[in-house]
Short mmCIF file of C-alpha atoms and ligand atoms in Angstrom, two decimals:
data_model
loop_
_atom_site.label_atom_id
_atom_site.label_comp_id
_atom_site.label_asym_id
_atom_site.label_seq_id
_atom_site.Cartn_x
_atom_site.Cartn_y
_atom_site.Cartn_z
CA MET A 211 -51.02 -25.93 -4.46
CA SER A 212 -50.54 -23.36 -7.22
CA LEU A 213 -47.00 -22.86 -8.44
CA PRO A 214 -45.41 -19.38 -8.15
CA PRO A 215 -45.63 -17.34 -11.40
CA LEU A 216 -42.70 -16.81 -13.72
CA ALA A 217 -41.25 -13.44 -14.74
CA SER A 218 -41.36 -14.05 -18.48
CA GLY A 219 -43.68 -15.97 -20.78
CA PRO A 220 -47.28 -14.98 -21.47
CA ALA A 221 -48.20 -14.59 -17.81
CA GLY A 222 -44.97 -12.79 -16.88
CA PRO A 223 -46.07 -9.15 -17.27
CA ASP A 224 -49.30 -9.64 -15.31
CA ALA A 225 -47.39 -11.44 -12.57
CA LEU A 226 -44.69 -8.79 -12.40
CA ARG A 227 -46.84 -5.65 -12.48
CA PRO A 228 -48.33 -5.91 -8.95
CA LEU A 229 -44.99 -7.12 -7.59
CA LEU A 230 -43.35 -4.00 -9.04
CA ASP A 231 -45.89 -1.88 -7.20
CA THR A 232 -44.99 -3.75 -4.03
CA VAL A 233 -41.28 -3.16 -4.65
CA LEU A 234 -41.72 0.55 -5.38
CA ASP A 235 -43.92 1.03 -2.30
CA ALA A 236 -41.44 -0.86 -0.12
CA LEU A 237 -38.52 1.18 -1.48
CA ALA A 238 -40.37 4.39 -0.59
CA ALA A 239 -41.35 3.14 2.87
CA GLY A 240 -37.81 1.96 3.58
CA ARG A 241 -36.36 5.26 2.45
CA ASP A 242 -38.80 7.15 4.70
CA GLU A 243 -37.87 4.93 7.65
CA ARG A 244 -34.17 5.65 7.04
CA GLY A 245 -34.72 9.40 6.54
CA GLY A 246 -31.14 10.11 5.48
CA PRO A 247 -28.18 8.90 3.44
CA LEU A 248 -27.67 5.76 5.57
CA PRO A 249 -29.27 4.11 8.59
CA ALA A 250 -28.39 5.49 12.02
CA GLY A 251 -27.04 3.28 14.78
CA GLY A 252 -24.13 1.49 13.13
CA PRO A 253 -23.66 -2.19 12.24
CA ASP A 254 -25.40 -3.71 15.29
CA ALA A 255 -28.57 -1.69 14.83
CA VAL A 256 -28.70 -2.49 11.12
CA ALA A 257 -28.04 -6.20 11.65
CA ALA A 258 -30.81 -6.32 14.29
CA ARG A 259 -33.26 -4.63 11.90
CA VAL A 260 -32.38 -7.13 9.14
CA ALA A 261 -32.70 -10.08 11.54
CA ASP A 262 -36.08 -8.76 12.61
CA ALA A 263 -37.30 -8.62 8.98
CA LEU A 264 -35.90 -12.06 8.19
CA GLU A 265 -37.16 -13.88 11.28
CA ASP A 266 -36.51 -17.25 9.71
CA VAL A 267 -34.25 -17.43 6.64
CA LEU A 268 -35.75 -20.70 5.39
CA PRO A 269 -39.17 -21.16 7.01
CA ASP A 270 -41.05 -24.41 6.54
CA THR A 271 -43.80 -22.56 4.72
CA GLY A 272 -43.43 -19.43 2.67
CA ASP A 273 -44.33 -15.86 3.67
CA PRO A 274 -46.46 -14.07 1.05
CA ASP A 275 -45.21 -10.72 2.33
CA ALA A 276 -41.50 -11.60 1.95
CA LEU A 277 -40.94 -9.24 -0.98
CA ARG A 278 -42.39 -6.21 0.80
CA THR A 279 -40.76 -7.01 4.14
CA LEU A 280 -37.24 -7.61 2.86
CA VAL A 281 -37.17 -4.83 0.25
CA HIS A 282 -38.42 -2.43 2.93
CA ALA A 283 -35.70 -3.61 5.34
CA LEU A 284 -32.99 -3.38 2.70
CA ALA A 285 -34.04 0.14 1.68
CA ALA A 286 -34.25 1.23 5.32
CA GLY A 287 -30.76 -0.13 5.89
CA SER A 288 -29.11 1.08 2.69
CA ALA A 289 -26.46 3.67 2.03
CA ASP A 290 -28.30 5.50 -0.74
CA PRO A 291 -26.02 6.88 -3.46
CA ALA A 292 -28.94 9.00 -4.69
CA ASP A 293 -28.72 11.01 -1.46
CA PRO A 294 -26.29 13.93 -1.99
CA LEU A 295 -24.84 13.30 1.48
CA CYS A 296 -23.78 9.78 0.43
CA ALA A 297 -20.54 10.55 -1.39
CA ALA A 298 -17.82 8.25 -0.12
CA HIS A 299 -17.02 5.82 -2.86
CA LEU A 300 -17.13 5.27 -6.59
CA HIS A 301 -20.67 4.12 -5.91
CA CYS A 302 -23.02 5.86 -8.30
CA PRO A 303 -26.76 6.39 -8.15
CA PRO A 304 -28.05 4.30 -11.07
CA LEU A 305 -30.22 5.94 -13.70
CA ALA A 306 -33.90 4.99 -13.61
CA VAL A 307 -33.80 3.99 -17.26
CA ALA A 308 -30.79 1.69 -16.71
CA THR A 309 -32.44 0.08 -13.69
CA ALA A 310 -35.65 -0.50 -15.67
CA ALA A 311 -33.59 -2.14 -18.41
CA ASP A 312 -31.96 -4.34 -15.78
CA LEU A 313 -35.40 -5.55 -14.77
CA ALA A 314 -35.98 -6.68 -18.36
CA ALA A 315 -32.61 -8.44 -18.29
CA SER A 316 -33.66 -10.30 -15.14
CA ALA A 317 -37.07 -11.18 -16.55
CA LEU A 318 -35.72 -12.54 -19.84
CA ASN A 319 -32.63 -14.01 -18.19
CA PRO A 320 -30.49 -14.54 -21.28
CA SER A 321 -27.16 -16.15 -20.46
CA LEU A 322 -24.25 -15.14 -22.64
CA ASP A 323 -22.36 -18.42 -22.67
CA SER A 324 -24.08 -19.70 -25.80
CA TRP A 325 -26.06 -18.22 -28.66
CA ASP A 326 -29.04 -20.51 -28.06
CA GLN A 327 -29.50 -18.90 -24.61
CA ALA A 328 -29.02 -15.32 -25.76
CA PRO A 329 -29.69 -14.75 -29.49
CA ALA A 330 -30.50 -11.01 -29.36
CA ALA A 331 -28.45 -10.25 -26.24
CA SER A 332 -25.32 -11.62 -27.92
CA ALA A 333 -25.91 -9.52 -31.04
CA LEU A 334 -26.50 -6.48 -28.85
CA GLU A 335 -23.34 -7.17 -26.88
CA ALA A 336 -21.26 -7.51 -30.04
CA ALA A 337 -22.48 -4.17 -31.42
CA VAL A 338 -22.25 -2.18 -28.18
CA THR A 339 -18.84 -3.48 -27.11
CA ARG A 340 -17.43 -2.64 -30.56
CA THR A 341 -18.73 0.93 -30.30
CA LEU A 342 -17.48 1.42 -26.74
CA ALA A 343 -14.08 0.02 -27.72
CA ARG A 344 -13.84 2.47 -30.62
CA THR A 345 -14.91 5.34 -28.37
CA THR A 346 -11.90 4.40 -26.26
CA GLY A 347 -9.68 4.26 -29.37
CA LEU A 348 -9.29 0.45 -29.21
CA ALA A 349 -10.67 -2.37 -31.35
CA ASP A 350 -12.91 -4.60 -29.22
CA ALA A 351 -14.17 -4.94 -25.65
CA LEU A 352 -15.29 -7.67 -23.26
CA VAL A 353 -18.03 -7.22 -20.70
CA THR A 354 -16.88 -7.83 -17.14
CA THR A 355 -18.24 -7.61 -13.62
CA GLY A 356 -16.24 -4.42 -13.02
CA GLY A 357 -12.79 -2.94 -12.68
CA THR A 358 -11.43 -5.86 -10.70
CA GLU A 359 -12.28 -8.47 -13.33
CA SER A 360 -11.14 -6.14 -16.14
CA ASN A 361 -7.76 -5.62 -14.48
CA GLN A 362 -7.41 -9.35 -13.91
CA LEU A 363 -8.18 -10.07 -17.56
CA ALA A 364 -5.68 -7.42 -18.68
CA LEU A 365 -2.94 -9.23 -16.75
CA LEU A 366 -4.09 -12.60 -18.05
CA LEU A 367 -4.01 -11.41 -21.68
CA ALA A 368 -0.55 -9.89 -21.12
CA ARG A 369 0.74 -13.12 -19.60
CA GLU A 370 -0.66 -15.19 -22.45
CA ALA A 371 0.65 -12.82 -25.13
CA HIS A 372 4.19 -12.83 -23.76
CA GLY A 373 4.48 -16.22 -22.08
CA GLY A 374 4.72 -14.62 -18.64
CA VAL A 375 4.91 -11.00 -17.60
CA ARG A 376 5.91 -8.85 -14.64
CA LEU A 377 3.53 -6.15 -13.44
CA VAL A 378 4.97 -2.65 -13.00
CA CYS A 379 2.38 -0.45 -11.31
CA GLY A 380 2.23 2.82 -9.43
CA ALA A 381 1.87 2.98 -5.67
CA ASN A 382 -1.45 4.65 -6.56
CA ALA A 383 -2.74 1.63 -8.52
CA HIS A 384 -5.95 -0.09 -7.48
CA HIS A 385 -5.36 -3.06 -5.17
CA SER A 386 -6.98 -5.37 -7.73
CA LEU A 387 -3.84 -5.16 -9.89
CA PRO A 388 -1.28 -6.60 -7.45
CA ARG A 389 -4.00 -9.00 -6.36
CA ALA A 390 -4.47 -10.17 -9.95
CA ALA A 391 -0.69 -10.72 -10.23
CA TRP A 392 -0.87 -12.92 -7.15
CA LEU A 393 -3.95 -14.75 -8.41
CA LEU A 394 -2.31 -15.46 -11.78
CA GLY A 395 0.91 -16.68 -10.22
CA LEU A 396 2.99 -13.79 -11.61
CA PRO A 397 6.13 -12.50 -9.87
CA ASP A 398 5.72 -9.83 -7.19
CA PRO A 399 4.84 -6.51 -8.85
CA VAL A 400 7.37 -3.70 -9.09
CA VAL A 401 5.80 -0.68 -7.41
CA ILE A 402 6.71 2.76 -8.76
CA PRO A 403 6.41 5.73 -6.40
CA ALA A 404 3.46 8.06 -6.92
CA PRO A 405 4.37 11.24 -5.04
CA GLY A 406 1.38 13.56 -4.92
CA GLY A 407 -0.88 10.74 -6.08
CA THR A 408 0.29 10.15 -9.68
CA LEU A 409 2.88 7.75 -11.03
CA ASP A 410 6.35 9.28 -11.30
CA PRO A 411 7.58 8.95 -14.94
CA ALA A 412 11.25 9.41 -13.98
CA ALA A 413 11.02 6.48 -11.55
CA LEU A 414 9.20 4.47 -14.21
CA HIS A 415 11.95 5.20 -16.72
CA GLU A 416 14.54 3.99 -14.22
CA ALA A 417 12.62 0.79 -13.52
CA LEU A 418 12.02 0.02 -17.19
CA THR A 419 15.72 0.55 -17.89
CA ALA A 420 16.77 -1.81 -15.10
CA LEU A 421 14.19 -4.60 -15.35
CA PRO A 422 14.25 -7.53 -17.76
CA GLY A 423 11.07 -8.00 -19.81
CA PRO A 424 8.42 -8.89 -20.59
CA LEU A 425 6.83 -6.11 -18.54
CA LEU A 426 3.27 -4.87 -18.18
CA VAL A 427 3.05 -1.26 -17.05
CA THR A 428 -0.28 -0.14 -15.61
CA ALA A 429 -1.31 3.48 -15.39
CA THR A 430 -4.44 4.84 -13.75
CA ALA A 431 -6.91 7.32 -15.24
CA GLY A 432 -8.88 8.27 -12.17
CA THR A 433 -7.23 7.03 -9.01
CA THR A 434 -9.46 5.52 -6.37
CA ASP A 435 -8.26 7.81 -3.59
CA ALA A 436 -8.00 11.18 -5.29
CA GLY A 437 -9.43 10.87 -8.81
CA LEU A 438 -6.07 11.82 -10.33
CA ILE A 439 -4.90 10.87 -13.81
CA ASP A 440 -1.38 9.56 -14.37
CA PRO A 441 0.60 11.33 -17.14
CA LEU A 442 -0.67 8.94 -19.81
CA PRO A 443 1.17 10.25 -22.93
CA GLU A 444 4.48 10.28 -21.08
CA ILE A 445 3.94 6.79 -19.70
CA ALA A 446 2.89 5.54 -23.14
CA GLY A 447 6.07 7.02 -24.64
CA LEU A 448 8.22 5.25 -22.03
CA CYS A 449 6.45 1.94 -22.69
CA THR A 450 7.07 2.27 -26.42
CA ALA A 451 10.71 3.21 -25.89
CA HIS A 452 11.32 0.24 -23.58
CA GLY A 453 9.11 -2.30 -25.38
CA ALA A 454 6.78 -2.67 -22.41
CA ARG A 455 3.09 -3.40 -22.69
CA LEU A 456 0.63 -0.78 -21.34
CA HIS A 457 -2.64 -1.30 -19.50
CA ILE A 458 -4.64 1.74 -18.39
CA ASP A 459 -7.09 1.37 -15.55
CA ALA A 460 -9.75 3.95 -16.46
CA ALA A 461 -12.40 2.36 -14.25
CA TYR A 462 -13.26 5.79 -12.87
CA GLY A 463 -11.93 8.25 -15.46
CA GLY A 464 -13.23 6.36 -18.53
CA GLY A 465 -16.57 8.15 -18.23
CA LEU A 466 -14.82 11.41 -19.20
CA LEU A 467 -14.83 10.07 -22.79
CA PHE A 468 -18.49 11.12 -23.03
CA SER A 469 -17.71 14.77 -22.24
CA ASP A 470 -16.49 17.29 -24.84
CA ARG A 471 -15.17 19.39 -21.97
CA HIS A 472 -13.19 16.67 -20.17
CA ARG A 473 -12.29 14.09 -22.83
CA ASP A 474 -8.85 15.61 -23.46
CA LYS A 475 -7.78 14.58 -19.96
CA LEU A 476 -7.66 11.03 -21.29
CA ALA A 477 -5.27 11.77 -24.17
CA GLY A 478 -3.01 8.73 -24.51
CA LEU A 479 -5.74 6.20 -23.61
CA GLU A 480 -5.81 5.00 -27.22
CA THR A 481 -2.14 3.96 -27.03
CA ALA A 482 -2.80 1.23 -24.45
CA HIS A 483 -2.93 -2.48 -25.23
CA THR A 484 -5.86 -2.81 -22.84
CA VAL A 485 -8.12 -0.36 -20.99
CA THR A 486 -10.41 -0.96 -18.01
CA LEU A 487 -13.73 0.90 -18.18
CA ASP A 488 -16.42 0.70 -15.55
CA LEU A 489 -19.83 2.16 -16.20
CA HIS A 490 -21.04 1.45 -12.69
CA LYS A 491 -18.83 4.36 -11.66
CA LEU A 492 -18.96 7.43 -13.95
CA GLY A 493 -21.65 5.83 -16.16
CA TRP A 494 -24.63 5.65 -13.75
CA GLN A 495 -25.29 1.93 -14.18
CA PRO A 496 -26.41 -0.52 -11.52
CA VAL A 497 -23.58 -2.92 -10.68
CA ALA A 498 -22.27 -4.75 -12.71
CA ALA A 499 -21.20 -2.83 -15.82
CA GLY A 500 -17.48 -3.35 -16.43
CA LEU A 501 -15.59 -3.56 -19.71
CA LEU A 502 -12.11 -4.40 -20.82
CA ALA A 503 -11.20 -2.75 -24.14
CA VAL A 504 -8.46 -4.44 -26.14
CA ALA A 505 -6.31 -3.11 -28.98
CA ARG A 506 -5.50 -6.53 -30.45
CA PRO A 507 -8.63 -8.66 -30.73
CA HIS A 508 -6.60 -11.70 -31.82
CA GLU A 509 -5.18 -11.83 -28.27
CA LEU A 510 -8.66 -12.85 -27.09
CA THR A 511 -8.00 -16.32 -28.50
CA ALA A 512 -6.25 -16.85 -25.14
CA LEU A 513 -9.75 -17.11 -23.63
CA HIS A 514 -10.91 -19.67 -26.17
CA GLN A 515 -12.58 -22.77 -24.70
CA ARG A 516 -14.40 -25.64 -26.29
CA ALA A 517 -17.34 -27.19 -24.45
CA ASP A 518 -19.39 -29.35 -26.74
CA TYR A 519 -22.72 -28.46 -25.12
CA LEU A 520 -22.11 -24.73 -25.65
CA ASN A 521 -19.97 -24.24 -28.77
CA ALA A 522 -19.47 -27.52 -30.65
CA ASP A 523 -17.24 -27.15 -33.72
CA ASP A 524 -20.02 -28.18 -36.09
CA ASP A 525 -22.37 -25.56 -34.57
CA THR A 526 -19.69 -22.90 -34.99
CA ASP A 527 -18.98 -24.05 -38.55
CA ALA A 528 -22.70 -23.84 -39.27
CA GLY A 529 -22.68 -20.17 -38.21
CA LEU A 530 -23.75 -20.14 -34.56
CA PRO A 531 -21.67 -17.48 -32.78
CA ASP A 532 -19.15 -18.87 -30.29
CA LEU A 533 -19.57 -16.80 -27.13
CA LEU A 534 -17.55 -18.83 -24.66
CA GLY A 535 -14.29 -17.04 -25.43
CA ARG A 536 -15.78 -13.64 -24.57
CA SER A 537 -15.33 -14.17 -20.84
CA PRO A 538 -13.72 -16.54 -18.33
CA ARG A 539 -17.20 -16.91 -16.83
CA THR A 540 -19.79 -19.40 -18.11
CA SER A 541 -23.34 -18.25 -17.22
CA ARG A 542 -23.33 -14.50 -17.70
CA ARG A 543 -26.00 -11.80 -17.26
CA PRO A 544 -26.80 -9.49 -20.18
CA ASP A 545 -25.34 -6.44 -18.44
CA ILE A 546 -25.01 -4.95 -21.89
CA LEU A 547 -28.77 -4.29 -22.08
CA LYS A 548 -28.84 -1.53 -19.46
CA ILE A 549 -25.67 -0.05 -20.96
CA ALA A 550 -27.14 -0.11 -24.49
CA VAL A 551 -30.40 1.44 -23.30
CA THR A 552 -28.54 4.19 -21.46
CA LEU A 553 -26.29 5.02 -24.42
CA LYS A 554 -29.27 5.19 -26.75
CA ALA A 555 -31.59 7.01 -24.34
CA LEU A 556 -29.13 9.72 -23.31
CA GLY A 557 -26.74 9.82 -26.23
CA ARG A 558 -23.15 10.91 -25.85
CA SER A 559 -24.20 14.47 -25.10
CA GLY A 560 -26.64 13.37 -22.39
CA LEU A 561 -23.98 11.33 -20.64
CA GLY A 562 -21.47 14.13 -21.21
CA THR A 563 -23.82 16.54 -19.44
CA LEU A 564 -23.92 14.25 -16.39
CA VAL A 565 -20.12 14.04 -16.38
CA ASP A 566 -19.80 17.83 -16.69
CA GLN A 567 -22.33 18.30 -13.92
CA VAL A 568 -20.54 16.16 -11.30
CA CYS A 569 -17.14 17.59 -12.24
CA ALA A 570 -18.51 21.14 -11.89
CA ARG A 571 -20.10 20.36 -8.50
CA ALA A 572 -16.83 18.90 -7.26
CA ARG A 573 -14.93 22.04 -8.33
CA GLU A 574 -17.49 24.27 -6.58
CA PHE A 575 -17.26 22.15 -3.44
CA ALA A 576 -13.47 22.44 -3.52
CA ALA A 577 -13.82 26.23 -3.85
CA GLN A 578 -16.15 26.31 -0.80
CA ILE A 579 -13.58 24.35 1.19
CA ARG A 580 -10.68 26.52 0.06
CA GLU A 581 -12.52 29.64 1.19
CA HIS A 582 -13.51 28.16 4.57
CA PRO A 583 -10.97 28.99 7.29
CA GLY A 584 -11.85 25.84 9.24
CA PHE A 585 -10.90 23.43 6.43
CA GLU A 586 -7.92 22.40 4.38
CA LEU A 587 -8.31 21.29 0.75
CA TYR A 588 -5.97 18.62 -0.62
CA ASP A 589 -6.03 19.93 -4.19
CA ARG A 590 -8.29 21.08 -7.01
CA PRO A 591 -10.26 18.05 -8.23
CA VAL A 592 -9.32 16.58 -11.61
CA ILE A 593 -12.51 14.50 -11.95
CA SER A 594 -15.08 14.63 -9.14
CA THR A 595 -13.20 13.59 -5.99
CA VAL A 596 -12.59 16.21 -3.32
CA LEU A 597 -10.21 15.53 -0.42
CA PHE A 598 -10.36 17.78 2.60
CA ARG A 599 -9.94 17.82 6.36
CA PRO A 600 -10.76 20.08 9.28
CA ALA A 601 -7.73 22.41 9.49
CA GLU A 602 -6.93 21.80 13.16
CA ALA A 603 -7.74 18.07 13.30
CA ASP A 604 -5.17 15.28 13.61
CA ASP A 605 -5.60 11.96 11.77
CA ASP A 606 -7.45 10.33 14.68
CA ALA A 607 -9.93 13.18 14.74
CA VAL A 608 -10.46 12.94 10.96
CA ALA A 609 -11.16 9.20 11.26
CA THR A 610 -13.49 9.76 14.23
CA VAL A 611 -15.46 12.47 12.43
CA ARG A 612 -16.07 10.10 9.51
CA ARG A 613 -17.22 7.27 11.76
CA ARG A 614 -19.42 9.57 13.82
CA LEU A 615 -21.24 10.78 10.69
CA LEU A 616 -21.68 7.15 9.62
CA HIS A 617 -22.91 6.03 13.03
CA GLU A 618 -25.41 8.86 13.30
CA GLY A 619 -26.65 8.22 9.75
CA ARG A 620 -25.86 11.80 8.74
CA ALA A 621 -23.35 11.47 5.89
CA VAL A 622 -21.25 8.89 4.07
CA LEU A 623 -17.75 10.21 3.43
CA GLY A 624 -14.73 8.17 2.42
CA ARG A 625 -11.17 8.33 3.68
CA ALA A 626 -7.85 8.48 1.85
CA ARG A 627 -4.26 8.63 3.07
CA LEU A 628 -2.16 10.92 0.91
CA ASP A 629 1.09 12.75 1.65
CA GLY A 630 1.19 10.80 4.92
CA ARG A 631 -2.02 12.34 6.23
CA LEU A 632 -5.61 11.16 6.45
CA TRP A 633 -8.18 13.06 4.39
CA LEU A 634 -11.95 12.95 4.16
CA LYS A 635 -13.07 12.03 0.68
CA ALA A 636 -16.20 13.20 -1.12
CA THR A 637 -16.72 11.55 -4.50
CA VAL A 638 -19.41 13.51 -6.30
CA LEU A 639 -21.22 11.09 -8.61
CA ASN A 640 -24.76 12.35 -8.19
CA PRO A 641 -25.66 14.72 -11.02
CA HIS A 642 -28.67 15.96 -9.00
CA THR A 643 -26.47 17.19 -6.15
CA ARG A 644 -26.81 20.96 -5.67
CA PRO A 645 -24.18 23.32 -4.28
CA ASP A 646 -26.37 23.77 -1.15
CA ASP A 647 -26.20 20.03 -0.47
CA LEU A 648 -22.43 20.25 -0.36
CA THR A 649 -22.55 23.34 1.88
CA HIS A 650 -24.71 21.25 4.22
CA LEU A 651 -22.23 18.37 4.05
CA LEU A 652 -19.42 20.69 5.07
CA LYS A 653 -21.53 22.02 7.95
CA LEU A 654 -22.16 18.45 9.17
CA VAL A 655 -18.41 17.76 9.18
CA GLU A 656 -17.79 21.02 11.03
CA LEU A 657 -20.41 20.19 13.69
CA ALA A 658 -19.12 16.62 14.08
CA GLU A 659 -15.57 17.86 14.53
CA ARG A 660 -16.62 20.50 17.07
CA SER A 661 -18.47 17.88 19.09
CA LEU A 662 -15.34 15.74 19.57
CA PRO A 663 -13.99 15.73 23.12
CA GLY A 664 -10.91 17.85 23.77
C1 LIG B 43 -9.18 2.71 -10.28
C2 LIG B 43 -10.04 1.52 -9.94
N1 LIG B 43 -9.84 0.37 -10.59
C3 LIG B 43 -10.57 -0.73 -10.33
C4 LIG B 43 -11.55 -0.71 -9.36
C5 LIG B 43 -12.34 -1.95 -9.07
O1 LIG B 43 -13.63 -1.83 -9.60
P1 LIG B 43 -14.80 -2.83 -9.18
O2 LIG B 43 -15.13 -2.47 -7.78
O3 LIG B 43 -15.87 -2.51 -10.16
O4 LIG B 43 -14.28 -4.22 -9.31
C6 LIG B 43 -11.79 0.47 -8.65
C7 LIG B 43 -12.82 0.50 -7.61
O5 LIG B 43 -13.08 1.49 -7.01
C8 LIG B 43 -11.01 1.61 -8.96
O6 LIG B 43 -11.17 2.74 -8.27
#
């Protein structure tokens, strides 16, 4: 029996090339089968289609058509962020060039837990993280699996720097922050009101005055629900005045740094001790592409670990870079490659253009909604999130409209509860989206709402 070919090595390219053709053909066939932003029929129909493609998860003998069959089924059953009508979440359509780079990362399979597994990838990571950190106004950055891991690490570094810490976060903070406090065994977080969607500085001042330290305040630059930015300079000033540490979760808003037009919205970011960035949101990367920027690189010694097989003292003394303290993970993909390729291929201005494009589309969509008598707009978008609802609908109707569009495979919209009411959420992350696409989206919502009983 011949052994299956490998992805790298001398035979790798010739083995991969026909498989790539198979993948690309299956992606196209699956997309044609789906015919819209997501599969119609809801969870049961999708699960049945997947079961049909799988037949037997672990057959006794292999199926030579497995790649085509399963890629086709996955594409047919996907919510496709490259479809302009798929706009619910911070779920971006990845750039072709980043995805191609990710293929190279998979083929070469460097693992960033020791230099002898990732000689060039570790050098690339060191250079790119330094540049991204400086772009943020901080000194160094770690690569993470996304905003959740970055937020967790920010709390861990704060705890280690101060020998314990209490989290003070807005009611608008991402759920990963209180969850990280729980995971790290920290006291229950103090939650500051966020009326209108942003953290209230007066309430923060009161809390910081009353609470004993050490405290870690977290602010958000780009809230998950509404894409709003907390008043960063004011919050930074309060943290300085009260001796509290500041973490800014810019998982969504961090991408604005690439844009000359929008960068000023992040003024104050550089004052934070740590900043979460996430390029699989406003950075058009395939998941995962998270970063945690840090102002004080010496605090990273908290992550230091010695494992003789990976970073023996004598190896380190002899000049082999010690990578183990760059993450709490051990084996680690070179996610930096697709990021580095994207930064170099597009440049800051190329990425800035994408940011400007989605922000402009979101503003135009908001204007369409404002002018439409059948809809209510939550507010003018700050980044690229637009919240709206049919003017006459109650919350149940809003929720039903969203589910109906999902079930029929017509549109993927999110939901957000703000000011005590439920809103439909469109997060524009597709730079190819045209104003007409968003007009069509609004029409679909209108038709779905009209078709509700009563
Ligand atoms: C503000 C914010 N922070 C953190 C996260 C978590 O990011 P990830 O899903 O990459 O872990 C999200 C996710 O949407 C987010 O909106």
